[in-house]
PDB file of C-alpha atoms and ligand atoms in Angstrom:
ATOM      1  CA  UNK A   1     -10.978 -37.576   8.119  1.00 44.00           C
ATOM      2  CA  UNK A   2     -10.226 -39.048   4.746  1.00 45.00           C
ATOM      3  CA  UNK A   3      -7.653 -36.794   3.088  1.00 53.00           C
ATOM      4  CA  UNK A   4      -7.846 -38.677  -0.125  1.00 79.00           C
ATOM      5  CA  UNK A   5     -11.573 -38.091  -0.590  1.00 91.00           C
ATOM      6  CA  UNK A   6     -11.114 -34.305  -0.493  1.00 96.00           C
ATOM      7  CA  UNK A   7      -8.028 -34.318  -2.662  1.00 94.00           C
ATOM      8  CA  UNK A   8      -9.702 -36.661  -5.158  1.00 95.00           C
ATOM      9  CA  UNK A   9     -12.800 -34.483  -5.262  1.00 96.00           C
ATOM     10  CA  UNK A  10     -10.684 -31.457  -6.143  1.00 97.00           C
ATOM     11  CA  UNK A  11      -9.118 -33.311  -9.051  1.00 97.00           C
ATOM     12  CA  UNK A  12     -12.483 -34.257 -10.619  1.00 97.00           C
ATOM     13  CA  UNK A  13     -12.915 -32.637 -14.037  1.00 98.00           C
ATOM     14  CA  UNK A  14     -16.415 -31.234 -13.395  1.00 97.00           C
ATOM     15  CA  UNK A  15     -15.283 -29.620 -10.138  1.00 97.00           C
ATOM     16  CA  UNK A  16     -12.091 -28.213 -11.660  1.00 98.00           C
ATOM     17  CA  UNK A  17     -14.185 -26.752 -14.494  1.00 98.00           C
ATOM     18  CA  UNK A  18     -16.584 -25.238 -11.960  1.00 98.00           C
ATOM     19  CA  UNK A  19     -13.765 -23.371 -10.162  1.00 98.00           C
ATOM     20  CA  UNK A  20     -12.049 -22.433 -13.434  1.00 98.00           C
ATOM     21  CA  UNK A  21     -15.234 -20.658 -14.550  1.00 98.00           C
ATOM     22  CA  UNK A  22     -15.638 -18.538 -11.406  1.00 98.00           C
ATOM     23  CA  UNK A  23     -14.864 -14.885 -12.017  1.00 98.00           C
ATOM     24  CA  UNK A  24     -16.315 -12.876  -9.149  1.00 97.00           C
ATOM     25  CA  UNK A  25     -14.896 -11.716  -5.822  1.00 98.00           C
ATOM     26  CA  UNK A  26     -16.834 -12.273  -2.612  1.00 97.00           C
ATOM     27  CA  UNK A  27     -17.813  -9.083  -0.700  1.00 97.00           C
ATOM     28  CA  UNK A  28     -15.313  -9.676   2.126  1.00 97.00           C
ATOM     29  CA  UNK A  29     -12.561 -10.218  -0.459  1.00 98.00           C
ATOM     30  CA  UNK A  30     -13.464  -6.912  -2.120  1.00 98.00           C
ATOM     31  CA  UNK A  31     -13.143  -5.192   1.270  1.00 97.00           C
ATOM     32  CA  UNK A  32      -9.650  -6.595   1.780  1.00 98.00           C
ATOM     33  CA  UNK A  33      -8.526  -5.891  -1.766  1.00 98.00           C
ATOM     34  CA  UNK A  34      -9.586  -2.265  -1.329  1.00 97.00           C
ATOM     35  CA  UNK A  35      -8.023  -2.065   2.114  1.00 97.00           C
ATOM     36  CA  UNK A  36      -4.628  -3.407   0.972  1.00 98.00           C
ATOM     37  CA  UNK A  37      -4.693  -1.740  -2.439  1.00 97.00           C
ATOM     38  CA  UNK A  38      -2.224   1.045  -1.549  1.00 97.00           C
ATOM     39  CA  UNK A  39       0.381  -1.583  -0.541  1.00 97.00           C
ATOM     40  CA  UNK A  40      -0.317  -4.339  -3.070  1.00 98.00           C
ATOM     41  CA  UNK A  41       2.127  -3.030  -5.682  1.00 98.00           C
ATOM     42  CA  UNK A  42       4.988  -3.682  -3.259  1.00 98.00           C
ATOM     43  CA  UNK A  43       3.749  -7.093  -2.098  1.00 98.00           C
ATOM     44  CA  UNK A  44       4.799 -10.613  -2.910  1.00 98.00           C
ATOM     45  CA  UNK A  45       1.599 -12.641  -2.696  1.00 98.00           C
ATOM     46  CA  UNK A  46       0.990 -16.354  -2.123  1.00 98.00           C
ATOM     47  CA  UNK A  47      -2.484 -17.617  -3.086  1.00 98.00           C
ATOM     48  CA  UNK A  48      -2.913 -21.020  -1.418  1.00 98.00           C
ATOM     49  CA  UNK A  49      -5.572 -23.390  -2.784  1.00 98.00           C
ATOM     50  CA  UNK A  50      -5.810 -21.151  -5.821  1.00 98.00           C
ATOM     51  CA  UNK A  51      -8.335 -23.503  -7.454  1.00 98.00           C
ATOM     52  CA  UNK A  52      -9.236 -22.313 -10.941  1.00 98.00           C
ATOM     53  CA  UNK A  53      -7.769 -18.842 -10.456  1.00 98.00           C
ATOM     54  CA  UNK A  54     -10.851 -16.859  -9.405  1.00 98.00           C
ATOM     55  CA  UNK A  55      -8.799 -14.616  -7.103  1.00 98.00           C
ATOM     56  CA  UNK A  56      -5.856 -14.521  -9.543  1.00 98.00           C
ATOM     57  CA  UNK A  57      -7.991 -12.419 -11.877  1.00 98.00           C
ATOM     58  CA  UNK A  58      -8.196  -9.624  -9.310  1.00 98.00           C
ATOM     59  CA  UNK A  59      -4.998  -9.812  -7.267  1.00 98.00           C
ATOM     60  CA  UNK A  60      -2.298 -10.802  -9.787  1.00 98.00           C
ATOM     61  CA  UNK A  61      -2.564  -7.535 -11.764  1.00 98.00           C
ATOM     62  CA  UNK A  62      -2.089  -5.493  -8.587  1.00 98.00           C
ATOM     63  CA  UNK A  63       0.760  -7.202  -6.710  1.00 98.00           C
ATOM     64  CA  UNK A  64       4.507  -7.112  -7.311  1.00 97.00           C
ATOM     65  CA  UNK A  65       4.741 -10.887  -7.640  1.00 97.00           C
ATOM     66  CA  UNK A  66       2.034 -13.556  -7.505  1.00 98.00           C
ATOM     67  CA  UNK A  67       2.406 -17.280  -6.773  1.00 98.00           C
ATOM     68  CA  UNK A  68      -0.595 -19.638  -6.763  1.00 98.00           C
ATOM     69  CA  UNK A  69      -0.362 -23.140  -5.305  1.00 98.00           C
ATOM     70  CA  UNK A  70      -2.842 -25.993  -5.031  1.00 98.00           C
ATOM     71  CA  UNK A  71      -2.584 -29.631  -4.017  1.00 97.00           C
ATOM     72  CA  UNK A  72      -4.723 -30.557  -7.021  1.00 97.00           C
ATOM     73  CA  UNK A  73      -2.520 -30.830 -10.145  1.00 97.00           C
ATOM     74  CA  UNK A  74      -5.680 -30.456 -12.239  1.00 98.00           C
ATOM     75  CA  UNK A  75      -6.463 -27.076 -10.639  1.00 98.00           C
ATOM     76  CA  UNK A  76      -2.910 -25.887 -11.361  1.00 98.00           C
ATOM     77  CA  UNK A  77      -3.193 -27.042 -14.987  1.00 98.00           C
ATOM     78  CA  UNK A  78      -6.487 -25.113 -15.270  1.00 98.00           C
ATOM     79  CA  UNK A  79      -4.801 -21.935 -13.966  1.00 98.00           C
ATOM     80  CA  UNK A  80      -1.861 -22.334 -16.329  1.00 98.00           C
ATOM     81  CA  UNK A  81      -4.290 -22.636 -19.223  1.00 98.00           C
ATOM     82  CA  UNK A  82      -6.519 -19.767 -18.045  1.00 98.00           C
ATOM     83  CA  UNK A  83      -3.641 -17.304 -17.626  1.00 98.00           C
ATOM     84  CA  UNK A  84      -1.260 -18.520 -20.346  1.00 97.00           C
ATOM     85  CA  UNK A  85      -1.417 -15.176 -22.147  1.00 96.00           C
ATOM     86  CA  UNK A  86      -1.352 -12.974 -19.053  1.00 96.00           C
ATOM     87  CA  UNK A  87       0.994 -10.013 -19.097  1.00 95.00           C
ATOM     88  CA  UNK A  88       1.324  -9.961 -15.285  1.00 95.00           C
ATOM     89  CA  UNK A  89       4.099 -11.615 -13.237  1.00 91.00           C
ATOM     90  CA  UNK A  90       2.521 -14.807 -11.934  1.00 97.00           C
ATOM     91  CA  UNK A  91       3.356 -18.460 -11.465  1.00 98.00           C
ATOM     92  CA  UNK A  92       1.401 -21.556 -10.488  1.00 98.00           C
ATOM     93  CA  UNK A  93       2.760 -24.703  -8.913  1.00 98.00           C
ATOM     94  CA  UNK A  94       1.498 -27.859  -7.284  1.00 98.00           C
ATOM     95  CA  UNK A  95       1.925 -27.451  -3.545  1.00 98.00           C
ATOM     96  CA  UNK A  96       0.381 -28.548  -0.284  1.00 97.00           C
ATOM     97  CA  UNK A  97      -0.237 -25.943   2.398  1.00 98.00           C
ATOM     98  CA  UNK A  98       0.768 -28.448   5.082  1.00 98.00           C
ATOM     99  CA  UNK A  99       4.322 -28.560   3.784  1.00 98.00           C
ATOM    100  CA  UNK A 100       5.448 -25.508   1.855  1.00 98.00           C
ATOM    101  CA  UNK A 101       9.136 -26.407   2.052  1.00 98.00           C
ATOM    102  CA  UNK A 102       9.577 -25.209  -1.536  1.00 98.00           C
ATOM    103  CA  UNK A 103       9.424 -21.668  -0.077  1.00 98.00           C
ATOM    104  CA  UNK A 104      12.050 -20.083   2.155  1.00 98.00           C
ATOM    105  CA  UNK A 105      11.196 -18.547   5.507  1.00 98.00           C
ATOM    106  CA  UNK A 106      10.003 -14.911   5.330  1.00 98.00           C
ATOM    107  CA  UNK A 107       9.098 -15.042   1.627  1.00 98.00           C
ATOM    108  CA  UNK A 108       5.683 -13.364   1.353  1.00 98.00           C
ATOM    109  CA  UNK A 109       3.949 -10.116   2.321  1.00 98.00           C
ATOM    110  CA  UNK A 110       0.373 -11.309   1.742  1.00 98.00           C
ATOM    111  CA  UNK A 111      -0.991 -14.847   1.937  1.00 98.00           C
ATOM    112  CA  UNK A 112      -4.529 -15.737   0.853  1.00 98.00           C
ATOM    113  CA  UNK A 113      -6.339 -19.033   1.443  1.00 98.00           C
ATOM    114  CA  UNK A 114      -9.732 -18.194   0.045  1.00 98.00           C
ATOM    115  CA  UNK A 115     -13.177 -19.778  -0.155  1.00 98.00           C
ATOM    116  CA  UNK A 116     -12.635 -22.090   2.846  1.00 98.00           C
ATOM    117  CA  UNK A 117      -9.775 -24.006   1.242  1.00 98.00           C
ATOM    118  CA  UNK A 118      -8.203 -24.446   4.688  1.00 98.00           C
ATOM    119  CA  UNK A 119     -11.236 -26.539   5.733  1.00 98.00           C
ATOM    120  CA  UNK A 120     -10.270 -29.661   3.769  1.00 96.00           C
ATOM    121  CA  UNK A 121      -7.619 -31.091   6.067  1.00 95.00           C
ATOM    122  CA  UNK A 122      -7.692 -32.583   9.574  1.00 95.00           C
ATOM    123  CA  UNK A 123      -7.364 -30.473  12.729  1.00 96.00           C
ATOM    124  CA  UNK A 124      -3.698 -31.395  13.180  1.00 97.00           C
ATOM    125  CA  UNK A 125      -2.967 -30.567   9.552  1.00 97.00           C
ATOM    126  CA  UNK A 126      -4.786 -27.261   9.882  1.00 98.00           C
ATOM    127  CA  UNK A 127      -2.447 -26.299  12.737  1.00 97.00           C
ATOM    128  CA  UNK A 128       0.496 -27.307  10.513  1.00 98.00           C
ATOM    129  CA  UNK A 129      -0.861 -24.961   7.828  1.00 98.00           C
ATOM    130  CA  UNK A 130      -1.007 -22.056  10.286  1.00 98.00           C
ATOM    131  CA  UNK A 131       2.605 -22.772  11.296  1.00 98.00           C
ATOM    132  CA  UNK A 132       3.682 -22.932   7.642  1.00 98.00           C
ATOM    133  CA  UNK A 133       1.917 -19.650   6.850  1.00 98.00           C
ATOM    134  CA  UNK A 134       3.706 -18.065   9.788  1.00 98.00           C
ATOM    135  CA  UNK A 135       7.038 -19.441   8.557  1.00 98.00           C
ATOM    136  CA  UNK A 136       6.798 -18.417   4.901  1.00 98.00           C
ATOM    137  CA  UNK A 137       5.234 -15.050   5.746  1.00 98.00           C
ATOM    138  CA  UNK A 138       7.476 -12.113   6.556  1.00 98.00           C
ATOM    139  CA  UNK A 139       6.980 -10.510   9.946  1.00 97.00           C
ATOM    140  CA  UNK A 140       3.729  -8.529   9.665  1.00 98.00           C
ATOM    141  CA  UNK A 141       2.623 -10.543   6.614  1.00 98.00           C
ATOM    142  CA  UNK A 142      -1.136 -10.345   6.070  1.00 98.00           C
ATOM    143  CA  UNK A 143      -2.979 -13.673   6.158  1.00 98.00           C
ATOM    144  CA  UNK A 144      -6.547 -13.646   4.874  1.00 98.00           C
ATOM    145  CA  UNK A 145      -8.611 -16.827   4.833  1.00 98.00           C
ATOM    146  CA  UNK A 146     -12.141 -18.052   5.322  1.00 98.00           C
ATOM    147  CA  UNK A 147     -13.523 -20.983   7.238  1.00 98.00           C
ATOM    148  CA  UNK A 148     -16.875 -22.621   7.945  1.00 98.00           C
ATOM    149  CA  UNK A 149     -18.646 -21.341  11.023  1.00 97.00           C
ATOM    150  CA  UNK A 150     -19.729 -24.062  13.465  1.00 97.00           C
ATOM    151  CA  UNK A 151     -21.991 -21.686  15.380  1.00 95.00           C
ATOM    152  CA  UNK A 152     -24.135 -21.036  12.284  1.00 95.00           C
ATOM    153  CA  UNK A 153     -24.171 -24.733  11.367  1.00 96.00           C
ATOM    154  CA  UNK A 154     -25.461 -25.621  14.823  1.00 94.00           C
ATOM    155  CA  UNK A 155     -28.190 -22.972  14.736  1.00 91.00           C
ATOM    156  CA  UNK A 156     -29.276 -23.849  11.202  1.00 85.00           C
ATOM    157  CA  UNK A 157     -29.787 -27.577  11.713  1.00 82.00           C
ATOM    158  CA  UNK A 158     -33.383 -27.463  12.962  1.00 81.00           C
ATOM    159  CA  UNK A 159     -36.577 -28.001  10.991  1.00 76.00           C
ATOM    160  CA  UNK A 160     -37.840 -24.600  12.158  1.00 79.00           C
ATOM    161  CA  UNK A 161     -34.943 -22.910  10.310  1.00 79.00           C
ATOM    162  CA  UNK A 162     -36.062 -24.564   7.069  1.00 74.00           C
ATOM    163  CA  UNK A 163     -39.403 -22.710   6.979  1.00 77.00           C
ATOM    164  CA  UNK A 164     -40.037 -20.238   4.185  1.00 82.00           C
ATOM    165  CA  UNK A 165     -42.984 -18.613   2.420  1.00 85.00           C
ATOM    166  CA  UNK A 166     -42.128 -20.727  -0.612  1.00 84.00           C
ATOM    167  CA  UNK A 167     -43.426 -24.335  -0.202  1.00 85.00           C
ATOM    168  CA  UNK A 168     -40.898 -25.655  -2.736  1.00 85.00           C
ATOM    169  CA  UNK A 169     -38.095 -24.049  -0.709  1.00 84.00           C
ATOM    170  CA  UNK A 170     -39.406 -25.699   2.477  1.00 83.00           C
ATOM    171  CA  UNK A 171     -39.395 -29.048   0.697  1.00 81.00           C
ATOM    172  CA  UNK A 172     -35.836 -28.722  -0.659  1.00 86.00           C
ATOM    173  CA  UNK A 173     -34.583 -27.377   2.682  1.00 84.00           C
ATOM    174  CA  UNK A 174     -36.077 -30.326   4.555  1.00 85.00           C
ATOM    175  CA  UNK A 175     -34.602 -32.819   2.077  1.00 85.00           C
ATOM    176  CA  UNK A 176     -31.173 -31.159   2.505  1.00 88.00           C
ATOM    177  CA  UNK A 177     -31.551 -31.312   6.288  1.00 88.00           C
ATOM    178  CA  UNK A 178     -32.479 -34.999   6.151  1.00 89.00           C
ATOM    179  CA  UNK A 179     -29.527 -35.751   3.866  1.00 92.00           C
ATOM    180  CA  UNK A 180     -27.186 -33.898   6.204  1.00 94.00           C
ATOM    181  CA  UNK A 181     -28.127 -36.130   9.144  1.00 93.00           C
ATOM    182  CA  UNK A 182     -27.965 -39.193   6.894  1.00 94.00           C
ATOM    183  CA  UNK A 183     -24.397 -38.371   5.807  1.00 94.00           C
ATOM    184  CA  UNK A 184     -23.320 -37.651   9.382  1.00 97.00           C
ATOM    185  CA  UNK A 185     -24.630 -40.637  11.367  1.00 96.00           C
ATOM    186  CA  UNK A 186     -22.305 -40.147  14.342  1.00 95.00           C
ATOM    187  CA  UNK A 187     -23.297 -36.502  14.826  1.00 96.00           C
ATOM    188  CA  UNK A 188     -25.983 -35.350  17.253  1.00 95.00           C
ATOM    189  CA  UNK A 189     -27.132 -32.057  18.750  1.00 93.00           C
ATOM    190  CA  UNK A 190     -25.173 -32.608  21.965  1.00 96.00           C
ATOM    191  CA  UNK A 191     -21.944 -33.191  20.040  1.00 96.00           C
ATOM    192  CA  UNK A 192     -22.614 -30.075  17.968  1.00 95.00           C
ATOM    193  CA  UNK A 193     -23.172 -27.995  21.093  1.00 95.00           C
ATOM    194  CA  UNK A 194     -20.110 -29.367  22.897  1.00 97.00           C
ATOM    195  CA  UNK A 195     -17.598 -29.057  20.055  1.00 98.00           C
ATOM    196  CA  UNK A 196     -15.268 -26.160  19.291  1.00 98.00           C
ATOM    197  CA  UNK A 197     -14.582 -27.663  15.872  1.00 98.00           C
ATOM    198  CA  UNK A 198     -16.010 -30.569  13.884  1.00 97.00           C
ATOM    199  CA  UNK A 199     -15.514 -32.293  10.562  1.00 97.00           C
ATOM    200  CA  UNK A 200     -18.777 -33.005   8.752  1.00 97.00           C
ATOM    201  CA  UNK A 201     -20.056 -33.968   5.309  1.00 95.00           C
ATOM    202  CA  UNK A 202     -22.099 -30.975   4.204  1.00 93.00           C
ATOM    203  CA  UNK A 203     -23.964 -30.489   0.952  1.00 89.00           C
ATOM    204  CA  UNK A 204     -21.102 -28.797  -0.896  1.00 88.00           C
ATOM    205  CA  UNK A 205     -20.235 -30.760  -4.024  1.00 93.00           C
ATOM    206  CA  UNK A 206     -23.050 -33.198  -3.165  1.00 89.00           C
ATOM    207  CA  UNK A 207     -21.682 -34.379   0.191  1.00 92.00           C
ATOM    208  CA  UNK A 208     -18.370 -35.454  -1.323  1.00 92.00           C
ATOM    209  CA  UNK A 209     -16.152 -33.406   0.989  1.00 95.00           C
ATOM    210  CA  UNK A 210     -15.143 -33.776   4.622  1.00 95.00           C
ATOM    211  CA  UNK A 211     -15.414 -30.189   5.788  1.00 97.00           C
ATOM    212  CA  UNK A 212     -14.023 -28.586   8.937  1.00 98.00           C
ATOM    213  CA  UNK A 213     -16.284 -26.205  10.870  1.00 98.00           C
ATOM    214  CA  UNK A 214     -14.966 -24.104  13.752  1.00 98.00           C
ATOM    215  CA  UNK A 215     -16.368 -21.613  16.269  1.00 97.00           C
ATOM    216  CA  UNK A 216     -14.885 -18.145  15.787  1.00 96.00           C
ATOM    217  CA  UNK A 217     -13.790 -18.091  19.437  1.00 95.00           C
ATOM    218  CA  UNK A 218     -11.742 -21.261  18.866  1.00 97.00           C
ATOM    219  CA  UNK A 219     -10.299 -19.915  15.612  1.00 97.00           C
ATOM    220  CA  UNK A 220      -9.145 -16.790  17.447  1.00 97.00           C
ATOM    221  CA  UNK A 221      -7.477 -18.999  20.056  1.00 97.00           C
ATOM    222  CA  UNK A 222      -5.724 -21.097  17.401  1.00 97.00           C
ATOM    223  CA  UNK A 223      -4.418 -17.940  15.730  1.00 98.00           C
ATOM    224  CA  UNK A 224      -3.289 -16.244  18.911  1.00 97.00           C
ATOM    225  CA  UNK A 225       0.177 -17.786  19.117  1.00 94.00           C
ATOM    226  CA  UNK A 226       1.474 -16.692  15.718  1.00 96.00           C
ATOM    227  CA  UNK A 227      -0.916 -13.995  14.519  1.00 98.00           C
ATOM    228  CA  UNK A 228      -2.193 -10.657  15.786  1.00 97.00           C
ATOM    229  CA  UNK A 229      -4.630  -7.903  14.752  1.00 96.00           C
ATOM    230  CA  UNK A 230      -7.312 -10.455  13.877  1.00 97.00           C
ATOM    231  CA  UNK A 231     -10.440  -9.091  12.199  1.00 96.00           C
ATOM    232  CA  UNK A 232     -13.527 -11.105  11.217  1.00 96.00           C
ATOM    233  CA  UNK A 233     -15.726 -10.454   8.186  1.00 96.00           C
ATOM    234  CA  UNK A 234     -18.959 -12.269   7.314  1.00 94.00           C
ATOM    235  CA  UNK A 235     -18.286 -13.498   3.779  1.00 93.00           C
ATOM    236  CA  UNK A 236     -21.266 -11.570   2.396  1.00 91.00           C
ATOM    237  CA  UNK A 237     -20.222  -8.270   3.907  1.00 90.00           C
ATOM    238  CA  UNK A 238     -17.589  -5.619   3.337  1.00 92.00           C
ATOM    239  CA  UNK A 239     -17.910  -4.544   6.978  1.00 91.00           C
ATOM    240  CA  UNK A 240     -15.814  -6.210   9.650  1.00 93.00           C
ATOM    241  CA  UNK A 241     -17.644  -7.598  12.680  1.00 90.00           C
ATOM    242  CA  UNK A 242     -17.092  -5.512  15.767  1.00 86.00           C
ATOM    243  CA  UNK A 243     -18.762  -7.856  18.262  1.00 84.00           C
ATOM    244  CA  UNK A 244     -18.354 -11.587  18.595  1.00 83.00           C
ATOM    245  CA  UNK A 245     -22.000 -12.047  19.581  1.00 79.00           C
ATOM    246  CA  UNK A 246     -23.418 -10.212  16.574  1.00 80.00           C
ATOM    247  CA  UNK A 247     -26.573 -12.002  15.293  1.00 86.00           C
ATOM    248  CA  UNK A 248     -24.824 -12.549  11.965  1.00 88.00           C
ATOM    249  CA  UNK A 249     -22.537 -15.023  13.760  1.00 89.00           C
ATOM    250  CA  UNK A 250     -25.501 -17.405  13.988  1.00 90.00           C
ATOM    251  CA  UNK A 251     -26.443 -17.184  10.327  1.00 91.00           C
ATOM    252  CA  UNK A 252     -23.255 -16.785   8.260  1.00 93.00           C
ATOM    253  CA  UNK A 253     -22.025 -20.236   7.289  1.00 93.00           C
ATOM    254  CA  UNK A 254     -18.539 -18.985   6.656  1.00 95.00           C
ATOM    255  CA  UNK A 255     -16.385 -16.184   7.977  1.00 97.00           C
ATOM    256  CA  UNK A 256     -13.248 -14.463   6.713  1.00 97.00           C
ATOM    257  CA  UNK A 257     -10.332 -13.770   9.045  1.00 98.00           C
ATOM    258  CA  UNK A 258      -7.725 -11.106   8.356  1.00 98.00           C
ATOM    259  CA  UNK A 259      -4.643 -11.185  10.571  1.00 98.00           C
ATOM    260  CA  UNK A 260      -0.912 -10.467  10.530  1.00 98.00           C
ATOM    261  CA  UNK A 261       1.997 -12.694  11.463  1.00 97.00           C
ATOM    262  CA  UNK A 262       3.738 -11.738  14.679  1.00 94.00           C
TER     263      UNK A 262
HETATM  264  C1  LIG B   1     -13.146 -24.323  -2.303  1.00 69.30           C
HETATM  265  S1  LIG B   1     -11.817 -24.427  -3.415  1.00 69.30           S
HETATM  266  C2  LIG B   1     -11.440 -22.714  -3.641  1.00 69.30           C
HETATM  267  C3  LIG B   1     -10.628 -22.421  -4.878  1.00 69.30           C
HETATM  268  C4  LIG B   1     -10.240 -20.957  -5.080  1.00 69.30           C
HETATM  269  N1  LIG B   1      -9.400 -20.458  -3.995  1.00 69.30           N
HETATM  270  C5  LIG B   1     -11.449 -20.074  -5.201  1.00 69.30           C
HETATM  271  O1  LIG B   1     -11.671 -19.276  -4.299  1.00 69.30           O
HETATM  272  O2  LIG B   1     -12.195 -20.186  -6.184  1.00 69.30           O
HETATM  273  C6  LIG B   1     -10.508 -24.955  -2.326  1.00 69.30           C
HETATM  274  C7  LIG B   1      -9.201 -25.216  -3.025  1.00 69.30           C
HETATM  275  O3  LIG B   1      -8.198 -25.468  -2.034  1.00 69.30           O
HETATM  276  C8  LIG B   1      -7.378 -26.534  -2.468  1.00 69.30           C
HETATM  277  N2  LIG B   1      -6.789 -27.136  -1.265  1.00 69.30           N
HETATM  278  C9  LIG B   1      -7.424 -27.726  -0.234  1.00 69.30           C
HETATM  279  N3  LIG B   1      -6.537 -28.143   0.690  1.00 69.30           N
HETATM  280  C10 LIG B   1      -5.303 -27.795   0.232  1.00 69.30           C
HETATM  281  C11 LIG B   1      -3.997 -27.950   0.731  1.00 69.30           C
HETATM  282  N4  LIG B   1      -3.752 -28.585   1.898  1.00 69.30           N
HETATM  283  N5  LIG B   1      -2.967 -27.444   0.018  1.00 69.30           N
HETATM  284  C12 LIG B   1      -3.186 -26.830  -1.165  1.00 69.30           C
HETATM  285  N6  LIG B   1      -4.414 -26.670  -1.711  1.00 69.30           N
HETATM  286  C13 LIG B   1      -5.464 -27.156  -1.014  1.00 69.30           C
HETATM  287  C14 LIG B   1      -8.320 -27.443  -3.252  1.00 69.30           C
HETATM  288  O4  LIG B   1      -7.646 -28.294  -4.151  1.00 69.30           O
HETATM  289  C15 LIG B   1      -9.207 -26.409  -3.954  1.00 69.30           C
HETATM  290  O5  LIG B   1      -8.677 -26.040  -5.202  1.00 69.30           O
END
C-alpha cells in the first residue's frame, strides 16, 4: 500500500475543507456519546485522526481534557482555526497513530479513531496502532473506532446489487461498479471470498485512497490480545449488533467497534 498517497490525499485543500465543514455525529457515535456521558467529565480523551474536528464539536465540551491528533498538518491547522475561540480545554497536534511516543503510557481514559481513519495504513501498521492505543490507554480505557466491512464489500460487488427502481441510479451504480474493478485490477471474486482483510481503492474521494477492509470476525481476533468487552455497531444505528450473522453485516459498509483495554 502506498502510505504517501493516503497522507497526501488528506493534506489536499479541498479534502481538508470538506472535513472541516462536517458538523454532525454518526448514529453509532451518538450511541457511544450517550452511553459514556456519565463518565465523560472525568475522562482524558484522545481523538486520533481528528480531521477537521467534527467529533471535537461534541466531545470536547464534555470531557475533562481533550487532545486531537492527525498525521495531516493541514487537518490540524484547520482544527486550530475552527476552535481558536473555544472555551473548552482542548489541544491539537500533528501525530501519527503508528507512533504516539509523544504520549506516556497509561495517559488516556477514552480513545476515538472515528470515520474509518484507522483504514488508511497497511496491515502491519494497523497492528502497531492497536498496540499504541493499548499502551497510551489506561487499563480499562475505552477505544471506539470504525472500519470498512469486507463482508459487505464482497456482497455488494455484483451487478444484481446495483438494481433499483430508479434507472438513473442503476446507471450510476453500474458505472461505480465498473470503476471499482478498473481501479482494482488484481482483485477478483475468489480473492475477495478468501481474504480476511484487503486493501482496495474504493470510490471515496474519487478512488484516491488505499482503503483497508476487514471481516468483523478477523477484527475481533486482532483485538482479542489487548482488548476486551468488544461491541459492534453498524454505523447507521444506535443499537449494538447482538449476532455476528445479522443480515446488516452484509449491507453495512462500515462498522464501529467499542472495546476496552485489558
Ligand atoms: C476519514 S477522515 C476522518 C476525520 C475525522 N475523524 C472525522 O470523523 O470527520 C480520517 C482522518 O484520519 C487521519 N489519519 C489517517 N491515518 C492516520 C494516522 N496513521 N495517524 C493519524 N491520523 C491519521 C487522516 O489524516 C484523516 O484526517
